[in-house]
Structures are given as C-alpha cells and as structure tokens.
Coordinates of C-alpha atoms in Angstrom, one line a residue:
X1 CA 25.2 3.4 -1.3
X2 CA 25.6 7.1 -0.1
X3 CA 25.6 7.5 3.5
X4 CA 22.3 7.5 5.6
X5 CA 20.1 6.4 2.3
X6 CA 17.5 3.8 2.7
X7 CA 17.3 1.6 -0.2
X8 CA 14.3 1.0 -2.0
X9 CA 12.6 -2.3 -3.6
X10 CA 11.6 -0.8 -6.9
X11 CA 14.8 -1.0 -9.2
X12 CA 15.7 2.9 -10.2
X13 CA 18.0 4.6 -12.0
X14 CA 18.8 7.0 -14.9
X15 CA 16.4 7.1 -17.1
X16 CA 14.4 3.8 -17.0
X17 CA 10.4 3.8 -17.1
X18 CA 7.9 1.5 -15.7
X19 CA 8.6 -1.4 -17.6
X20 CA 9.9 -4.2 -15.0
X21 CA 10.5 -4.9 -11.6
X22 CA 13.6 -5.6 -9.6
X23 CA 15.5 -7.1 -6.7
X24 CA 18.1 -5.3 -5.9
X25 CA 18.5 -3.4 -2.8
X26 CA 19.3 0.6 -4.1
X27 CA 20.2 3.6 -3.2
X28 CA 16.9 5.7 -3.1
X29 CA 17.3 10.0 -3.2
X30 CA 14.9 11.3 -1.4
X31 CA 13.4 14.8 -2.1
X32 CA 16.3 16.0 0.6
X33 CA 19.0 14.4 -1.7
X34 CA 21.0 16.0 -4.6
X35 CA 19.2 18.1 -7.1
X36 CA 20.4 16.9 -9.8
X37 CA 20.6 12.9 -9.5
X38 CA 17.0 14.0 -7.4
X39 CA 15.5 15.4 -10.7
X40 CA 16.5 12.9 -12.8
X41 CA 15.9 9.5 -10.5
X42 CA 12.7 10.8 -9.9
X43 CA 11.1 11.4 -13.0
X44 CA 12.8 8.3 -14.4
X45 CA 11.5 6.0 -11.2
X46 CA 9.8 2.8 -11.8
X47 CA 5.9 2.6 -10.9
X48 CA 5.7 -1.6 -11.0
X49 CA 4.9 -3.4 -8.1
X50 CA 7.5 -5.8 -6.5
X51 CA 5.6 -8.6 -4.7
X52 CA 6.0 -7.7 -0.9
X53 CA 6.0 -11.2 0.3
X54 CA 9.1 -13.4 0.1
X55 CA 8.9 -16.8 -0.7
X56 CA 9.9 -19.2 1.5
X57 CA 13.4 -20.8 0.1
X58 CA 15.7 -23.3 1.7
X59 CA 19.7 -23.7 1.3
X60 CA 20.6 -26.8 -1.0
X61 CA 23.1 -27.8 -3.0
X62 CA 24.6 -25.6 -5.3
X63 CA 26.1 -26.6 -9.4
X64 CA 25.8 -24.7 -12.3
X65 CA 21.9 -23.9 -12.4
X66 CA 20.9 -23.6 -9.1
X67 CA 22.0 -22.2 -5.6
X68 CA 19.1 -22.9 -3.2
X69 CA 15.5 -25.0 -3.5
X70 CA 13.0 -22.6 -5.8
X71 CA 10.1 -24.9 -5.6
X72 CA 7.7 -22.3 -4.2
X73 CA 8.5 -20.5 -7.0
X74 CA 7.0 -21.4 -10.6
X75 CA 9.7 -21.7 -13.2
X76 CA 8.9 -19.5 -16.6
X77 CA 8.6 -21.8 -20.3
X78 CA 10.4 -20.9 -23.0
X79 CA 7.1 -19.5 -24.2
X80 CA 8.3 -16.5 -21.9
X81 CA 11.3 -15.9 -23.1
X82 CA 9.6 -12.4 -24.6
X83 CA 9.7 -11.3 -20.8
X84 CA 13.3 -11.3 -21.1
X85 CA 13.8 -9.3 -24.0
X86 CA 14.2 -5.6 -24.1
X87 CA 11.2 -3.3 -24.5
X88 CA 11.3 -0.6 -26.8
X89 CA 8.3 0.9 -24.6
X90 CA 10.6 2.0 -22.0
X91 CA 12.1 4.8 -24.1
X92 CA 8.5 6.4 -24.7
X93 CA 9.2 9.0 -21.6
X94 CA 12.0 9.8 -24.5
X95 CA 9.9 9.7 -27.6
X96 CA 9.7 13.4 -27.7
X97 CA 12.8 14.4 -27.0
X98 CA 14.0 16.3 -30.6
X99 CA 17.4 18.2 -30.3
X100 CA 17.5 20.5 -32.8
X101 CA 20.8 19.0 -34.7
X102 CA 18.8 15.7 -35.4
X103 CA 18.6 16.1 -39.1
X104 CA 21.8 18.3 -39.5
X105 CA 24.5 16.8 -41.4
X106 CA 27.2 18.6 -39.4
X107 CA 28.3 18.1 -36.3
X108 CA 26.6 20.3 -33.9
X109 CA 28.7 21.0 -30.6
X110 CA 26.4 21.1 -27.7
X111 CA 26.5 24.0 -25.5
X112 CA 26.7 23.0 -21.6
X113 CA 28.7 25.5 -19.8
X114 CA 30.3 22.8 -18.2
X115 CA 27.5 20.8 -16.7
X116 CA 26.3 17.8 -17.9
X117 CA 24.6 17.4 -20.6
X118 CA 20.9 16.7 -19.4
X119 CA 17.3 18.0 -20.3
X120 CA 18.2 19.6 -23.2
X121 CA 19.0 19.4 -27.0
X122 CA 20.2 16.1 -25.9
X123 CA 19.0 12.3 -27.1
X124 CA 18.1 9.7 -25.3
X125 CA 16.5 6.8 -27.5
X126 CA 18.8 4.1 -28.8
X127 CA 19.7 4.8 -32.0
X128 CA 22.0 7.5 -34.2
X129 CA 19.8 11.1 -35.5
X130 CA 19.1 11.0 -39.0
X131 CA 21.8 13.5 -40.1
X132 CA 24.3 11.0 -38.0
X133 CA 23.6 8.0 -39.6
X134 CA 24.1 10.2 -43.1
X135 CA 27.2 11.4 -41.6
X136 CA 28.3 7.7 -40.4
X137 CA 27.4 6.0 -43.5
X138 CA 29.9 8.7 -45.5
X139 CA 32.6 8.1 -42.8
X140 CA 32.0 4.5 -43.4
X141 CA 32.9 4.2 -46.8
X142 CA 35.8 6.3 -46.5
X143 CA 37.2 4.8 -43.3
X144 CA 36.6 1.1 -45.8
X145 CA 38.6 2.5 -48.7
X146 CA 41.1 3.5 -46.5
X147 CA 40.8 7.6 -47.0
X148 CA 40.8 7.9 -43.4
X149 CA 41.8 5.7 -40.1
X150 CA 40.8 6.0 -36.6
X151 CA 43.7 6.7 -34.6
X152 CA 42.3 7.6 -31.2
X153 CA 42.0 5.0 -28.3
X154 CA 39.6 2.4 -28.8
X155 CA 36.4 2.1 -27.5
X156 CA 35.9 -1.6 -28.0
X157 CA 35.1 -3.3 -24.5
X158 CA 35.8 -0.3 -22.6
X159 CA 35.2 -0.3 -19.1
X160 CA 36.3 3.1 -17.7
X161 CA 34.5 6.7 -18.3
X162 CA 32.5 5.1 -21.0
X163 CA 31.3 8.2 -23.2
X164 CA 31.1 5.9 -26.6
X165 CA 31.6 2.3 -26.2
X166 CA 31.3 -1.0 -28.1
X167 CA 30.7 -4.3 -26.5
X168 CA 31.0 -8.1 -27.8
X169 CA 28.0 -10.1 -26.8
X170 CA 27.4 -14.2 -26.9
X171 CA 24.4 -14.4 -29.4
X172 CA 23.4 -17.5 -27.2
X173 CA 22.9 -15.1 -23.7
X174 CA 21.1 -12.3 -26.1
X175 CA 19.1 -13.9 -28.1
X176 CA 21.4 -13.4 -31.4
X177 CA 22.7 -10.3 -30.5
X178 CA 26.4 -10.3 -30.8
X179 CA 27.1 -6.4 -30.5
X180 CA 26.2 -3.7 -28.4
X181 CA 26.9 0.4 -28.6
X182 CA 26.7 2.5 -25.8
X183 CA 26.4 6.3 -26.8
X184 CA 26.5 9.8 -25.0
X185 CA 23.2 12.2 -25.1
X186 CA 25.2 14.8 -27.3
X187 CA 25.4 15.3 -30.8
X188 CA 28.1 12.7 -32.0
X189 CA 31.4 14.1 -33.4
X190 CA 32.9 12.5 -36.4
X191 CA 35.7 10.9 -34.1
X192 CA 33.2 9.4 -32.2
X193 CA 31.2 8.1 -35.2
X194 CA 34.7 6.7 -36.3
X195 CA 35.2 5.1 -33.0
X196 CA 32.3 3.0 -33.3
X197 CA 33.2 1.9 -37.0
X198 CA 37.1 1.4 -35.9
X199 CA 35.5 -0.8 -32.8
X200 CA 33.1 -3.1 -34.9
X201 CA 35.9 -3.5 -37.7
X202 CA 38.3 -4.9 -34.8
X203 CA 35.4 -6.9 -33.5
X204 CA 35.2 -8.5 -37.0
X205 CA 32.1 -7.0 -38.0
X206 CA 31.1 -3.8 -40.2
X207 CA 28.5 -1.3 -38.2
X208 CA 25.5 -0.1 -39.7
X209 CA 24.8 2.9 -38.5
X210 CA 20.6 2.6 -39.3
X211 CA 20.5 -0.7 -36.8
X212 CA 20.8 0.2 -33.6
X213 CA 18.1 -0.1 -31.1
X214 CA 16.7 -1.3 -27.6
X215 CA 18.0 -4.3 -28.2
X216 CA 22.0 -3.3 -29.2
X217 CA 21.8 0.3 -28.0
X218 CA 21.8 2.4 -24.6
X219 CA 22.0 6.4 -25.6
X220 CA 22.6 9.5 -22.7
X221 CA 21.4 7.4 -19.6
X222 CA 18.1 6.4 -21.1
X223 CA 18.3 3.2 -19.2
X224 CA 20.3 1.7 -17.2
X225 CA 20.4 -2.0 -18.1
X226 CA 20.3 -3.7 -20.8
X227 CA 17.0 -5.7 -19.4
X228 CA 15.7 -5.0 -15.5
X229 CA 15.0 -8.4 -13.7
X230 CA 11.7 -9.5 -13.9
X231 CA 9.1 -9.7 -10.6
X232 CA 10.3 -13.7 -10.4
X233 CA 14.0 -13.2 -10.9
X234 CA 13.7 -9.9 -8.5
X235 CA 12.1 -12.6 -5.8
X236 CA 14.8 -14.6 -5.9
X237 CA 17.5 -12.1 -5.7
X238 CA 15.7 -10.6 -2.6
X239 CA 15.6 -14.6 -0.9
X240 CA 19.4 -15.3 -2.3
X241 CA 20.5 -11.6 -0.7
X242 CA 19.3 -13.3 2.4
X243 CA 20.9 -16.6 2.2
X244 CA 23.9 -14.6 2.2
X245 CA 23.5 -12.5 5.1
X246 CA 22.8 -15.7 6.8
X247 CA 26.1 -17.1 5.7
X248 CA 24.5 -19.7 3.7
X249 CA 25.6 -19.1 0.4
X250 CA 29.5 -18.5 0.1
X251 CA 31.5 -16.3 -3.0
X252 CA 33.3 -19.3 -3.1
X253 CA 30.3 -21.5 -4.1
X254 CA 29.6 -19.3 -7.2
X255 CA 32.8 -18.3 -8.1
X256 CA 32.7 -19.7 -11.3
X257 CA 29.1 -18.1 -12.4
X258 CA 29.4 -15.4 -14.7
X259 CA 28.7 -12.0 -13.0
X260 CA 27.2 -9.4 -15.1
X261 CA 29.4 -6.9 -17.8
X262 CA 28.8 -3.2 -16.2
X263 CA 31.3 -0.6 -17.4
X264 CA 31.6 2.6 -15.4
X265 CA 30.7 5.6 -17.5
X266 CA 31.6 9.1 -17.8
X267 CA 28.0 10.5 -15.9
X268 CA 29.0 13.6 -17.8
X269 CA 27.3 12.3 -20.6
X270 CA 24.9 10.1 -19.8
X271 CA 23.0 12.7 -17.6
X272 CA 24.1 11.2 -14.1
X273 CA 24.0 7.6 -14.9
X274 CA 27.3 6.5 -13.7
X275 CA 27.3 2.8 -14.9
X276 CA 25.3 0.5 -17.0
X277 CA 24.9 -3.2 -16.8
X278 CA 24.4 -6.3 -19.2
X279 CA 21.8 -8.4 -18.1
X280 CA 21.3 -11.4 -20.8
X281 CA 18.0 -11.9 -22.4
X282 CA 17.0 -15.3 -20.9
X283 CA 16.2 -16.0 -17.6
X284 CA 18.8 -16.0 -14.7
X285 CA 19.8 -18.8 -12.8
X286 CA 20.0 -18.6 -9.4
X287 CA 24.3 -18.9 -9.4
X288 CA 24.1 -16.0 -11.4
X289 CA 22.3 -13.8 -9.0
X290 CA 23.7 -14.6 -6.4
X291 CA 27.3 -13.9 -7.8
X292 CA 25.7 -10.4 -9.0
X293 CA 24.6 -9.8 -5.3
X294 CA 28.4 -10.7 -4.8
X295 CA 29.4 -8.3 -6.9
X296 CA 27.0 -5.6 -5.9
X297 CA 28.5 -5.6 -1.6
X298 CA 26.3 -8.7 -0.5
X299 CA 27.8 -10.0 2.4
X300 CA 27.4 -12.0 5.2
X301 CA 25.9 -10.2 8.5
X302 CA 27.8 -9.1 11.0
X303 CA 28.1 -5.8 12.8
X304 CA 30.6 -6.6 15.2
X305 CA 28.1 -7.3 18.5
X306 CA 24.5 -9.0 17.4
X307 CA 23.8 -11.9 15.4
X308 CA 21.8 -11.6 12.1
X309 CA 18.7 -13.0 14.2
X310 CA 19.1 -11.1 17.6
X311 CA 19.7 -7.7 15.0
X312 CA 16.2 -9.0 13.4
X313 CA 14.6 -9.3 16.1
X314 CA 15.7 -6.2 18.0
X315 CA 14.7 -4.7 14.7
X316 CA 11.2 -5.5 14.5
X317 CA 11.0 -5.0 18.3
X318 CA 11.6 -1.2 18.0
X319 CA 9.4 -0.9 14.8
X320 CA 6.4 -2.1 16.4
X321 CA 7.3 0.3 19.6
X322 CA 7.5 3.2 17.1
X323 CA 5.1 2.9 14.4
X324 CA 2.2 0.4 14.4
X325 CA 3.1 -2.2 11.3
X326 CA 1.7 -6.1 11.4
X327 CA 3.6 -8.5 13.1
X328 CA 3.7 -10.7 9.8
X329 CA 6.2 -8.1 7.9
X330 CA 8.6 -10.1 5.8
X331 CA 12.1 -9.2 6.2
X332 CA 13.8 -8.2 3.3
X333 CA 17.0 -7.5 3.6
X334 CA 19.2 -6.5 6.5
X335 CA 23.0 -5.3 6.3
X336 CA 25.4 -4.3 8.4
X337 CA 26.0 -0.6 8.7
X338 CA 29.1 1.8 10.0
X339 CA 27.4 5.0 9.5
X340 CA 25.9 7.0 12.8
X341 CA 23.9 10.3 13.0
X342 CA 21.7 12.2 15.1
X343 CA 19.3 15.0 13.2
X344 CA 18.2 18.2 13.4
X345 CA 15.9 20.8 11.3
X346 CA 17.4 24.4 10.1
X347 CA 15.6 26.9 9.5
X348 CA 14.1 26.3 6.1
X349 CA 12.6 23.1 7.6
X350 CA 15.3 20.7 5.7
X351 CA 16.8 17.2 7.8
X352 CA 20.4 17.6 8.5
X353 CA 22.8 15.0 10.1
X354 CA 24.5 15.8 13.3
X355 CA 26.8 13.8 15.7
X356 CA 28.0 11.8 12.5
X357 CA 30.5 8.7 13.0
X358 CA 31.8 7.0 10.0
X359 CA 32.9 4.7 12.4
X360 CA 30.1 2.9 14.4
X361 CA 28.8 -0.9 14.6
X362 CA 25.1 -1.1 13.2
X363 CA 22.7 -2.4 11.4
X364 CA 19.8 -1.4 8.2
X365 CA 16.9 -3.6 8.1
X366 CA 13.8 -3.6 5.5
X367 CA 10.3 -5.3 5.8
X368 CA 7.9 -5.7 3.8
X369 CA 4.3 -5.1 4.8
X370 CA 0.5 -5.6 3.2
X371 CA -2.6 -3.9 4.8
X372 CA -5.4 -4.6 3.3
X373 CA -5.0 -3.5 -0.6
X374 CA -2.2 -1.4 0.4
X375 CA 1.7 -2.9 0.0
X376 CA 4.9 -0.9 1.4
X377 CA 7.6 -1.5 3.0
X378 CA 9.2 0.2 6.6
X379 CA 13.5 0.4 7.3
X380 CA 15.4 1.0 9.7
X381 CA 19.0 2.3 10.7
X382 CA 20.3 1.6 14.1
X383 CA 23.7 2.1 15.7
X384 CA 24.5 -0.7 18.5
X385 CA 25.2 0.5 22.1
X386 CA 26.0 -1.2 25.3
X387 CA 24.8 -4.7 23.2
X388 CA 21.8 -3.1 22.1
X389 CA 20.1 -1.4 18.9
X390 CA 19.6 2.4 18.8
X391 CA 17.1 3.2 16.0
X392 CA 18.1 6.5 14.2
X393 CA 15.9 6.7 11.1
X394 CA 12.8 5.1 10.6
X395 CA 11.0 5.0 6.9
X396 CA 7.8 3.7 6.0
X397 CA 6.1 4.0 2.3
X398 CA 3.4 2.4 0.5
X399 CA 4.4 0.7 -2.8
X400 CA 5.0 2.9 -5.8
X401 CA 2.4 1.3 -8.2
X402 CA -0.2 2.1 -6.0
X403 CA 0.7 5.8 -6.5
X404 CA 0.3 5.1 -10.5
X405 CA -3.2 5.1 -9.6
X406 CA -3.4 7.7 -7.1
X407 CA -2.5 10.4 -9.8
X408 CA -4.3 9.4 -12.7
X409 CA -7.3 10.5 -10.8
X410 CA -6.2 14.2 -10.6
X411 CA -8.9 15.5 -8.7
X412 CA -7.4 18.6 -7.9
X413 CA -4.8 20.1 -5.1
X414 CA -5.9 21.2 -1.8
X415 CA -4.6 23.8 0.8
X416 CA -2.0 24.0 3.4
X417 CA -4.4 22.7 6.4
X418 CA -5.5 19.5 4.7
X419 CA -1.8 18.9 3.9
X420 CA -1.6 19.1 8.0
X421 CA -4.9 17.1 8.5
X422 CA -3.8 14.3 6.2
X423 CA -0.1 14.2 7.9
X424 CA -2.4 14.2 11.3
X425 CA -4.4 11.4 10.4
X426 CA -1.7 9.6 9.2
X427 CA 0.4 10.2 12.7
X428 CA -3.2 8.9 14.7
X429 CA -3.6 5.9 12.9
X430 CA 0.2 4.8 13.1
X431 CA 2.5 6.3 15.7
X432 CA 3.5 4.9 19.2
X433 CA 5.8 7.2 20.2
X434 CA 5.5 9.3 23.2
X435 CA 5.1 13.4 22.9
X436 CA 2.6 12.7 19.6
X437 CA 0.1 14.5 21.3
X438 CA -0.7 16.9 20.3
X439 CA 2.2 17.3 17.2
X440 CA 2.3 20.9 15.8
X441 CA 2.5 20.3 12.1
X442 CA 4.3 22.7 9.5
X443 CA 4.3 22.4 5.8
X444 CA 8.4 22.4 4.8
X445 CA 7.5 22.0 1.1
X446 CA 4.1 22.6 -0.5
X447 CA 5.2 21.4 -4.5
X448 CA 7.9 18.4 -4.2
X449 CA 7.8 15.9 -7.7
X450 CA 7.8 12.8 -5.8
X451 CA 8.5 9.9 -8.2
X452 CA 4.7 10.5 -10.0
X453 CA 3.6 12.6 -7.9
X454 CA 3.7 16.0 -6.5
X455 CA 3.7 16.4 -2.9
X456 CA 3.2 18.4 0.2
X457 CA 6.0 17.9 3.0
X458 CA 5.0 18.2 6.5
X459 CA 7.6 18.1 9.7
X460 CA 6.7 17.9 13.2
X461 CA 8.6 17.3 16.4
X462 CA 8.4 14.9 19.3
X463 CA 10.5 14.6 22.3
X464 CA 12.5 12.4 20.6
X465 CA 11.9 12.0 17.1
X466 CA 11.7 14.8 13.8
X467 CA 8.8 13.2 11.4
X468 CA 8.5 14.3 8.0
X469 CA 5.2 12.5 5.8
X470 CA 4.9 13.3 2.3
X471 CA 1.3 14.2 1.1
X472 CA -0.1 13.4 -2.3
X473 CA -1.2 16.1 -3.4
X474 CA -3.8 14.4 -5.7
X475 CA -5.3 12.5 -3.3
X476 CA -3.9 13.7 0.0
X477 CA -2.5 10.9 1.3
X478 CA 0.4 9.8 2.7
X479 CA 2.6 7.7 0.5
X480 CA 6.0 8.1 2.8
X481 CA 7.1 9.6 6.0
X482 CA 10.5 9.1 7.7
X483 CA 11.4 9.8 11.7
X484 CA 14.7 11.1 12.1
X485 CA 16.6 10.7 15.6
X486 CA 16.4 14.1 17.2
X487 CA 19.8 15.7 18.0
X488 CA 20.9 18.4 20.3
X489 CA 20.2 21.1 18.0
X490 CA 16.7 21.8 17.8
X491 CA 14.4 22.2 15.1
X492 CA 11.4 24.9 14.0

C-alpha cells in the first residue's frame, strides 16, 4: 500500500468494470495521486455496492473447509455456481477499443516513445485480433512440422515481468478450464505468438489461437483477476481480516490452504496493472481466504503501545469528536501503521506531506456507516504519542454505487459558488471541530473524473485541520471529503 493511502472497500484495479464486489482492503489513488495509475484506476473503478454491515462471526475450529462459524451467513447452491464464473460483460468498457493493426496480417510495432503502452492502438479484450490468429494459425503449422522452433525463454508458468504468459489450471477449481494466456495490450510479435504455441506444446496441449476468452484469457490489464470475489465471499474476507488482527486465526492454521496463483507483470504492458491473480471459479472457503489475506500483509495488530481494542476504541473516540458519524459504525478493518505526516497546501491548492517519519508507531482504522439510504464508510490514520492516538487524516465517503445513480441523472453542472455552498452544507451538517466557523471555502479543482463522476474540489482551513470535499458535479453533492493534519507551513 503506498504511503499515506486509505484503502477502499470496493475492489479496484486496472481495468475491471462494475461486475462484482470485493473484500480486500486496497490501495485507493485519490485525485492527488499519480496521473497515470490515477487515470486509469479511475475510469476502470468498480460502482457495486459492498454491504456496509459485517456479520457477526465467531472463532471455531478450523480443517480444510472452514476457519470460523459462518452461520449468519447463507451458504450459495450449486445452482450459483454461475456467480463464480467470469463475465464476459466486464470487458464492455473495452468493446470499442479497435487498434488499427487488428486485421493486418503483419506484425505492427506499436509506437510508445517509451511509455507504456495505454489508451491507444492497444487491446484490451481477451482474445488474439483477427490478423493474429491468421498469423498464429500459420506459425502453428509450421512450428508442428518442425520448419521453425521457439528458442526464447519460456513463458509457461511464468511468474516474473509477465508480458506473455501461459498458465496450467486444475479443470476441477475452473470449471474445466485447464489453460490460461495472459497477453500484453500491443500488437503480438511472431515470437510472442510462438511463445504461446511453444508453452501449450510443453504443457501437453496444442493452442488454438481462435479460443481464447474471459474465461482462459486476460489481455493489456483489462482485468485484474481471473474472477473478483463475490459480495458473500467479500463479507467474509472483511470478518476473517479481523479475526486476524485479533490474533485469532494463525498462518499456521491455514498453512496448508492453497493461496491464490498471482504472477507479477511487466506494468509496461498491461497499462499499469502490475500483477494479476487466479481466483478459482467456485466458491471459496473460508481457509482459503484467510491464507489469501496471509498472503496479501494480514497480520495480527499491534503497533508497539495500544491493544487492538484500546486502538478501536480511541479510534472511534476521535471520529465522533471530529466529524459527526453514528455510534453503530461497523469496524472494518484496522492495521497497524509506521507511516507519520503532518500537511500543508501550496500554492496551487494541492495536499502535501510534511514532518514525514517512516518510522512511527500507529494505527489505520475503517468503519463502515449507513444513514438513512445512504452507505459509506470513514478512516482514519493516527500516529501514537505519550500512549495516546494522534489522528492525522480523516476520510469519509458515501458508497460508490450510490454515485452510479447520481450521474445517470445528468442534470447539468453548476458554478463555482454552489460548489462552495454544497461543500458548506456538507461542513454544517457534519463537522465538530473547532475554527469551522465561519470556513472560507476555495475551489482547488473545478473538472476532477472522480471514479464516475466529475467533480468540483473544494479546500478550506481550520485551526487545526486542511479539509478538502469533493462535489458532484451532477448533482452537487458531496460524495468524499478528507481532513488533513495541518502542519507548520500554511496553506492559501
């Protein structure tokens, strides 16, 4: 997780669409972050609500199916195994995408100035162009008779700057698939081409080049997992993450669950993505996620001074002293920290850190919230001094799927004041802190693409705090506003 990031509930990544939702705890790039993973997290962001309450769940016993007692959740049939299958509807963000080499039956060297291949002439569905599976098929039956022989490194089972890869599957965890391609965004070489053919001829089977698809195919980033959990499997994960905070689920107990394939690729080209995982197309059992928390930096709790409870409760403590949020938020996660800052504003109006340590006890916490039809969820980062928490950055946000139906309405953008009048309401009806009256309110950012959205930013300053609420600009509300620990340097 980069440095100073909240994490985010909604699953998101390089290239996925709003097709599932998720449990992991993420990285989430904010309009402030880099431009380029920015643009393309963001318009590839997930819209599906995650449930915002977490079940209730108790420590138990744990064997080869289960880790802890999921009776308050209902258990899917096989009648829905469907929900576990790839969905071919997540590429439609993609279906237009057209490079002009797609019917050319050479190979077509994309020009990229050495940047990543991204945005354009590029592919991103899962499956070779039409002039590549002509030029594959012809490779094919010469590399079959013997004309020609790969001689390159092999891509079978690679795990390390993944451009082309080719992975063995167990039919009976993929429901039959036993082969899987992953493939960059650029036109495909004939060395590449032959990779894959050399690659499925180790693995005992011959490619054909017209089968690929959602199911045995990931092209340029388009998606980053095979399947994304569903809303049920995401629930658990998020109870499980706890058990282990708690200390109540060990590595040790799942040691011998299977943790999910997910070779490291070259983000070059795969426009950012950096890695992809395999999840299997049946439902997950509860050893399993817990091993992939394992595997993804779960850990138990424990920032050096405070107890996972005292850090929870010091947590919500400050949150309800700082912005007003109901006292029945669900925690959701909460994780250690070592990173420290203080902020300030230059003069363009942008957050920057100040005062940073690398090296500081502390603690991130997440709780989830309802009000009324809306769903969201509010984190926190604190450093601990003299025993105690010291909040530094505060973010509260509504749930993404309620912003699905925010911009369908498009009734049209407004001007610079209502930006300031919504960001003014927002401030009324939620903050505690002292100097909020009267805030002077600037606009920092009048078009930011927002996940769905476009935005309005709007920064103001208390004696203490810098607060930054993005504005909808469909609807002009607030869908997310952050307070940032003031520093010694100023701001406006």
């Amino acid at each position: 997780m980069p440095k100073g990031s909240f994490s985010c509930p909604y699953k998101r990544g390089g290239g996925k669409s709003a097709c599932y939702a998720a449990g992991n705890d993420v990285s989430l790039y904010l309009i402030r972050g880099d431009s380029m993973k920015r643009k393309h997290l963001l318009r590839n962001a997930v819209l599906v609500l995650l449930a915002a309450t977490i079940l209730p769940v108790s420590a138990s016993a744990i064997n080869e199916e289960t880790v802890v007692d999921a009776s308050g959740i209902p258990a899917e049939t096989d009648s829905d195994g469907a929900m576990y299958l790839p969905d071919a509807g997540c590429y439609a963000f993609y279906e237009n995408e057209r490079p002009s080499w797609a019917d050319s039956d050479e190979y077509a060297e994309s020009p990229n100035e050495g940047k990543i291949f991204a945005d354009e002439d590029i592919v991103r569905t899962p499956c070779l162009t039409a002039g590549e599976q002509r030029r594959a098929n012809l490779l094919l039956e010469r590399y079959e008779s013997g004309e020609i022989s790969y001689t390159g490194e092999s891509v079978l089972n690679r795990m390390t700057d993944v451009a082309v890869g080719v992975y063995t599957l167990d039919p009976a965890d993929y429901d039959g698939e036993s082969m899987f391609v992953i493939l960059p965004s650029c036109c495909l070489s004939d060395d590449m081409l032959l990779a894959v053919i050399d690659a499925w001829h180790r693995a005992g089977k011959r490619f054909d080049p017209s089968a690929l698809n959602c199911r045995n195919c990931m092209r340029g980033g388009g998606i980053e997992s095979s399947r994304f959990l569903t809303e049920e499997e995401g629930k658990r994960s998020a109870d499980i993450r706890l058990l282990v905070s708690r200390g109540m689920i060990t590595r040790e107990q799942v040691k011998d669950a299977g943790v999910p394939l997910t070779p490291a690729l070259d983000p070059f080209y795969h426009c950012g993505l950096e890695e992809y995982t395999f999840l299997p197309y049946r439902r997950l059992t509860d050893a399993e996620i817990a091993a992939k928390c394992f595997s993804e930096g779960a850990r138990v709790f424990d920032n050096g001074q405070m107890s996972f409870d005292d850090a929870e409760r010091r947590a919500r403590t400050i949150i309800n002293e700082v912005i007003k949020m109901p006292l029945s938020m669900k925690i959701r996660f909460l994780n250690p920290l070592t990173f420290s800052a203080s902020y300030a504003l230059d003069g363009s109006g942008e957050v920057r850190p100040v005062s940073v340590s690398d090296n500081a006890d502390g603690s991130m916490a997440g709780f989830d919230w309802t009000d009324g039809d809306l769903f969201g969820q509010v984190q926190i980062m604190c450093s601990v001094r003299n025993d105690d928490l010291i909040p530094e950055r505060i973010r509260w946000f509504v749930d993404y799927g309620f912003l699905d139906e925010w911009h369908d309405e498009k009734p049209g953008y407004n001007g610079p004041e209502s930006y300031a009048d919504s960001a003014r309401a927002w401030a009324a009806g939620h903050l505690l802190i002292s100097g909020q009256e009267p805030l002077r309110w600037n606009i920092t950012g009048e078009n930011v693409p927002y996940l769905a959205v476009d935005c309005a930013v709007v920064t103001a300053l208390t004696d203490e705090w810098i607060v930054q609420v993005m504005v909808c600009r469909d609807n002009m509300e607030v869908c997310d506003a952050e307070l940032y620990r003031l520093g010694d340097s100023g701001g406006f």
